[in-house]
Amino acid sequence: MKVAKKKKIDDGSAEQKIKEAARKLFTEKGFDAVKTRDIAAEAGINLALLNYYFRSKEKLFDIVMVENFEQFIQQLIPVFGNESLTVEERFVQITTRYIEMLKANPDLPFFIMNQMRGDSSKLLAVREKMTKVREAFLQNIGKNMAGGKVTQTNIAHFMMNYMGLIIFPFIARPMLMKVNNLSKKEFDDLMEERKALVPLWLNAIMKAK
Amino acid sequence: MKVAKKKKIDDGSAEQKIKEAARKLFTEKGFDAVKTRDIAAEAGINLALLNYYFRSKEKLFDIVMVENFEQFIQQLIPVFGNESLTVEERFVQITTRYIEMLKANPDLPFFIMNQMRGDSSKLLAVREKMTKVREAFLQNIGKNMAGGKVTQTNIAHFMMNYMGLIIFPFIARPMLMKVNNLSKKEFDDLMEERKALVPLWLNAIMKAK
DNA sequence: TCTGATTTTAATCATTTGATTAAAAAAGTT
DNA sequence: AACTTTTTTAATCAAATGATTAAAATCAGA
């Protein structure tokens, strides 16, 4: 009677476990830094299973990437298009939602920025989504702009500022936590504050000069 | 006098060429994505030379990293400490200098952020520099703050905002260029504009609410 | 020019890493 | 149970990769 009990506590299918492990590691460290054996270990499965289910490391990564891009962009469009809200309300709502999402996925922005460098061949799948985001911005910043009219330049600066205020803290999170001696909770509290502050600041920026 | 002519066009010693190639590639793509053979090829030298001069890929990377960190921080301290300038003037000058430097080294911020994640063992060499930056900020934002007094929270938010406005565009540069269809020159022109705009915006933010 | 040190090269090694294979184990069907 | 299919494993492969070595080329000083 050797393996009478056989620990089959199997939380979730192997396929699912692999995908989750891959998502965690890839998002955290990027494609090159993660080895297939790391993923197998993290998922607690045999290395061969990875190739059995996903054919290759790259295929697995692609899946993770598309999902991550979706999550990164997802939240923006619906709110921006909501006609029953004033533009200002939209920005408050977007900011709140977005920071909320980022608190749960703090490594996401860095992952995205990392992908946007490197080979753009993979980005075909997400290119149209990017365009949509730009259009959403375009239709929402017109009346708030200082001069009153929207230019190419305006839009670019605005995106940089808005995304910078929301996203940058998460990209720089490890540095900010080290430099300012912040615990994870303290960092999250700061982000919580920014839900209300960023729209305020953004308004001040647009009115400035 | 044998080798009077000898094609010794040799721009720089092999050691220098290796370091430059390494700096370029590591800064662009990170440690894992760059292979020692890539560096050798880029430098136009034999692979063994890399190990002859620098012992290992990691040693070479460490050199590049420390130099990059120096460049990243360098410019801040002297200006922040300049007593002959008003605080506002300091921010204008820092912003201008910093954007100038980043235009010449657009991949630097991403490299730095990338290093701050990952193993913090290597960061011991740059830790004190980080602390200095924080102190410099601390001594320069007091009087401009809305409430008049500086708190832990204030500093952190301020760093996020200021660095976000200056640095984030360079981190998101590939994305911003794709989404907004910007040429390299157009991007640089935007950055040029921000030299004057960021201090303005920053002021507006601090006064806001 | 000769000699010894330095620099560079080609060839090779050992490990890592992504992937495959053949077979065992488990689950499902009749 | 008998079998068929699906899932999982251990063993192994081939290529990529960081590193080393011994010898060749170059250089510096007499």
Coordinates of N, CA and C in Angstrom, one line a residue, chain A residues 19-124:
Chain A
K19 N -1.7 28.8 -16.5 CA -2.0 30.1 -17.0 C -1.9 31.2 -15.9
E20 N -2.4 30.9 -14.7 CA -2.3 31.8 -13.6 C -0.8 32.1 -13.2
A21 N -0.1 31.0 -13.1 CA 1.3 31.1 -12.8 C 2.0 32.0 -13.8
A22 N 1.7 31.7 -15.1 CA 2.4 32.4 -16.2 C 2.0 33.9 -16.1
R23 N 0.7 34.2 -15.8 CA 0.3 35.5 -15.7 C 1.0 36.3 -14.6
K24 N 1.1 35.6 -13.5 CA 1.8 36.2 -12.4 C 3.2 36.6 -12.7
L25 N 3.9 35.6 -13.2 CA 5.4 35.7 -13.4 C 5.7 36.7 -14.6
F26 N 5.0 36.5 -15.7 CA 5.2 37.3 -16.9 C 4.9 38.8 -16.5
T27 N 3.8 39.0 -15.8 CA 3.4 40.4 -15.5 C 4.5 41.0 -14.6
E28 N 5.0 40.2 -13.7 CA 5.9 40.7 -12.8 C 7.3 41.0 -13.4
K29 N 7.8 40.0 -14.2 CA 9.2 40.1 -14.6 C 9.4 40.2 -16.1
G30 N 8.4 40.0 -16.9 CA 8.6 40.1 -18.4 C 9.0 38.8 -19.0
F31 N 8.9 38.7 -20.3 CA 9.1 37.5 -21.0 C 10.4 36.8 -20.8
D32 N 11.5 37.6 -21.0 CA 12.8 37.0 -21.0 C 13.3 36.5 -19.6
A33 N 12.9 37.2 -18.6 CA 13.3 36.9 -17.2 C 12.7 35.7 -16.7
V34 N 11.5 35.3 -17.3 CA 10.8 34.1 -16.8 C 11.2 32.9 -17.6
K35 N 11.6 31.8 -16.9 CA 11.9 30.6 -17.6 C 10.7 29.6 -17.5
T36 N 10.5 28.8 -18.5 CA 9.4 27.9 -18.5 C 9.4 27.0 -17.2
R37 N 10.6 26.7 -16.7 CA 10.7 25.9 -15.5 C 10.2 26.7 -14.3
D38 N 10.4 28.0 -14.3 CA 9.8 28.8 -13.2 C 8.3 28.7 -13.2
I39 N 7.7 28.8 -14.4 CA 6.3 28.7 -14.5 C 5.8 27.4 -14.0
A40 N 6.4 26.3 -14.4 CA 6.1 25.0 -14.0 C 6.1 24.8 -12.5
A41 N 7.2 25.4 -11.9 CA 7.4 25.3 -10.5 C 6.3 26.1 -9.8
E42 N 6.1 27.3 -10.2 CA 5.1 28.1 -9.6 C 3.7 27.5 -9.7
A43 N 3.4 26.8 -10.8 CA 2.1 26.2 -10.9 C 2.1 24.8 -10.3
G44 N 3.2 24.3 -9.9 CA 3.3 23.0 -9.2 C 3.0 21.8 -10.2
I45 N 3.4 22.0 -11.4 CA 3.2 20.9 -12.4 C 4.4 20.6 -13.2
N46 N 4.3 19.5 -13.9 CA 5.5 19.1 -14.7 C 5.7 20.0 -15.9
L47 N 7.0 20.2 -16.2 CA 7.3 21.1 -17.3 C 6.6 20.8 -18.6
A48 N 6.5 19.5 -18.9 CA 6.0 19.1 -20.2 C 4.5 19.5 -20.3
L49 N 3.8 19.6 -19.2 CA 2.4 20.0 -19.3 C 2.3 21.4 -19.9
L50 N 3.2 22.2 -19.7 CA 3.2 23.6 -20.2 C 3.1 23.5 -21.7
N51 N 4.0 22.7 -22.3 CA 4.0 22.6 -23.8 C 2.8 21.7 -24.3
Y52 N 2.4 20.8 -23.4 CA 1.2 20.0 -23.8 C 0.0 20.9 -24.0
Y53 N -0.2 21.8 -23.1 CA -1.4 22.6 -23.1 C -1.3 23.8 -24.0
F54 N -0.1 24.4 -24.0 CA 0.0 25.7 -24.7 C 1.0 25.7 -25.9
R55 N 1.5 24.5 -26.2 CA 2.5 24.4 -27.3 C 3.8 25.0 -27.1
S56 N 3.8 26.3 -26.7 CA 5.1 26.9 -26.5 C 5.0 28.1 -25.4
K57 N 6.2 28.5 -25.0 CA 6.3 29.6 -24.0 C 5.7 30.8 -24.7
E58 N 6.0 31.0 -25.9 CA 5.5 32.3 -26.6 C 4.0 32.3 -26.7
K59 N 3.4 31.1 -27.1 CA 1.9 31.1 -27.2 C 1.3 31.4 -25.8
L60 N 1.9 30.9 -24.8 CA 1.4 31.1 -23.4 C 1.5 32.6 -23.1
F61 N 2.6 33.2 -23.5 CA 2.8 34.6 -23.2 C 1.8 35.4 -23.9
D62 N 1.6 35.1 -25.2 CA 0.6 35.8 -26.0 C -0.8 35.9 -25.3
I63 N -1.2 34.8 -24.8 CA -2.5 34.7 -24.1 C -2.5 35.7 -22.9
V64 N -1.4 35.6 -22.1 CA -1.3 36.5 -21.0 C -1.3 38.0 -21.4
M65 N -0.6 38.2 -22.5 CA -0.4 39.6 -22.9 C -1.8 40.2 -23.4
V66 N -2.5 39.4 -24.2 CA -3.8 40.0 -24.6 C -4.7 40.2 -23.5
E67 N -4.7 39.3 -22.5 CA -5.6 39.5 -21.4 C -5.2 40.7 -20.6
N68 N -3.9 40.9 -20.4 CA -3.4 42.1 -19.7 C -3.8 43.4 -20.4
F69 N -3.6 43.4 -21.7 CA -4.0 44.6 -22.5 C -5.4 44.9 -22.3
E70 N -6.2 43.8 -22.4 CA -7.7 44.0 -22.2 C -8.0 44.7 -20.9
Q71 N -7.4 44.1 -19.9 CA -7.7 44.7 -18.5 C -7.2 46.1 -18.4
F72 N -6.1 46.4 -19.1 CA -5.5 47.7 -19.0 C -6.4 48.8 -19.7
I73 N -7.1 48.4 -20.7 CA -7.9 49.3 -21.5 C -9.4 49.3 -21.2
Q74 N -9.9 48.1 -21.0 CA -11.3 47.8 -20.7 C -12.1 48.9 -20.1
Q75 N -11.6 49.3 -18.9 CA -12.4 50.2 -18.1 C -12.7 51.6 -18.7
L76 N -11.8 52.0 -19.6 CA -11.8 53.4 -20.1 C -13.1 53.7 -21.0
I77 N -13.2 52.8 -22.0 CA -14.2 53.1 -23.0 C -15.6 53.4 -22.5
P78 N -16.2 52.4 -21.7 CA -17.6 52.5 -21.3 C -17.9 53.8 -20.6
V79 N -17.0 54.2 -19.7 CA -17.3 55.4 -18.9 C -17.2 56.7 -19.8
F80 N -16.1 56.7 -20.6 CA -15.9 57.8 -21.5 C -17.1 58.1 -22.4
G81 N -17.8 57.0 -22.8 CA -18.9 57.1 -23.7 C -20.2 57.3 -23.0
N82 N -20.2 57.4 -21.7 CA -21.5 57.5 -21.0 C -22.1 58.9 -21.0
E83 N -23.1 59.1 -21.8 CA -23.7 60.4 -22.1 C -24.4 61.0 -20.9
S84 N -24.8 60.2 -20.0 CA -25.6 60.7 -18.8 C -24.7 61.3 -17.8
L85 N -23.4 61.4 -18.0 CA -22.5 62.0 -17.1 C -21.9 63.2 -17.7
T86 N -21.6 64.2 -16.8 CA -20.8 65.3 -17.3 C -19.4 64.9 -17.5
V87 N -18.6 65.7 -18.3 CA -17.3 65.3 -18.6 C -16.5 65.2 -17.3
E88 N -16.7 66.1 -16.4 CA -16.0 66.1 -15.2 C -16.3 64.9 -14.3
E89 N -17.6 64.5 -14.3 CA -18.0 63.3 -13.6 C -17.3 62.1 -14.2
R90 N -17.2 62.1 -15.5 CA -16.5 61.0 -16.2 C -15.1 60.8 -15.7
F91 N -14.4 61.9 -15.6 CA -13.0 61.8 -15.2 C -12.9 61.3 -13.7
V92 N -13.8 61.8 -12.9 CA -13.8 61.3 -11.5 C -14.0 59.8 -11.5
Q93 N -15.0 59.4 -12.3 CA -15.3 58.0 -12.3 C -14.2 57.1 -12.8
I94 N -13.7 57.5 -14.0 CA -12.6 56.8 -14.6 C -11.4 56.7 -13.6
T95 N -11.0 57.8 -13.0 CA -9.9 57.8 -12.1 C -10.1 56.9 -11.0
T96 N -11.3 56.9 -10.4 CA -11.6 56.0 -9.3 C -11.5 54.6 -9.7
R97 N -12.2 54.2 -10.7 CA -12.2 52.9 -11.2 C -10.8 52.4 -11.5
Y98 N -10.1 53.2 -12.2 CA -8.8 52.9 -12.7 C -7.8 52.6 -11.6
I99 N -7.8 53.5 -10.6 CA -6.9 53.4 -9.5 C -7.3 52.1 -8.7
E100 N -8.6 51.9 -8.6 CA -9.0 50.7 -7.9 C -8.4 49.4 -8.6
M101 N -8.6 49.4 -9.9 CA -8.0 48.3 -10.7 C -6.5 48.1 -10.5
L102 N -5.9 49.2 -10.6 CA -4.4 49.2 -10.5 C -3.9 48.8 -9.1
K103 N -4.7 49.1 -8.1 CA -4.3 48.6 -6.7 C -4.3 47.1 -6.7
A104 N -5.2 46.5 -7.4 CA -5.3 45.0 -7.5 C -4.3 44.4 -8.5
N105 N -3.9 45.2 -9.4 CA -2.9 44.8 -10.4 C -1.7 45.8 -10.6
P106 N -1.0 46.0 -9.6 CA 0.0 47.1 -9.6 C 1.1 46.9 -10.6
D107 N 1.3 45.7 -11.1 CA 2.4 45.5 -12.0 C 2.0 45.6 -13.5
L108 N 0.7 45.8 -13.7 CA 0.1 45.9 -15.0 C 0.7 47.0 -15.9
P109 N 0.8 48.2 -15.4 CA 1.3 49.3 -16.2 C 2.7 49.1 -16.7
F110 N 3.5 48.6 -15.8 CA 4.9 48.3 -16.2 C 5.0 47.3 -17.3
F111 N 4.2 46.2 -17.1 CA 4.1 45.2 -18.1 C 3.7 45.8 -19.5
I112 N 2.7 46.6 -19.5 CA 2.2 47.2 -20.7 C 3.3 48.0 -21.4
M113 N 3.9 48.9 -20.6 CA 4.9 49.8 -21.1 C 6.1 48.9 -21.7
N114 N 6.4 47.9 -21.0 CA 7.4 47.0 -21.4 C 7.1 46.4 -22.8
Q115 N 5.9 46.0 -23.0 CA 5.5 45.4 -24.2 C 5.5 46.3 -25.4
M116 N 5.2 47.6 -25.1 CA 5.1 48.6 -26.1 C 6.5 48.9 -26.7
R117 N 7.5 48.7 -25.9 CA 8.8 48.7 -26.5 C 9.0 47.3 -27.1
G118 N 10.1 46.9 -27.6 CA 10.2 45.6 -28.2 C 9.4 45.4 -29.5
D119 N 9.3 44.2 -29.9 CA 8.7 44.0 -31.2 C 7.2 44.4 -31.3
S120 N 6.9 45.2 -32.2 CA 5.6 45.7 -32.3 C 4.7 44.7 -33.1
S121 N 5.3 43.6 -33.5 CA 4.5 42.6 -34.3 C 3.3 42.1 -33.5
K122 N 3.6 41.9 -32.2 CA 2.6 41.3 -31.3 C 1.5 42.3 -31.0
L123 N 1.8 43.6 -31.3 CA 0.8 44.6 -30.9 C -0.3 44.8 -31.9
L124 N -0.3 44.1 -33.0 CA -1.4 44.2 -33.9 C -2.7 43.9 -33.3

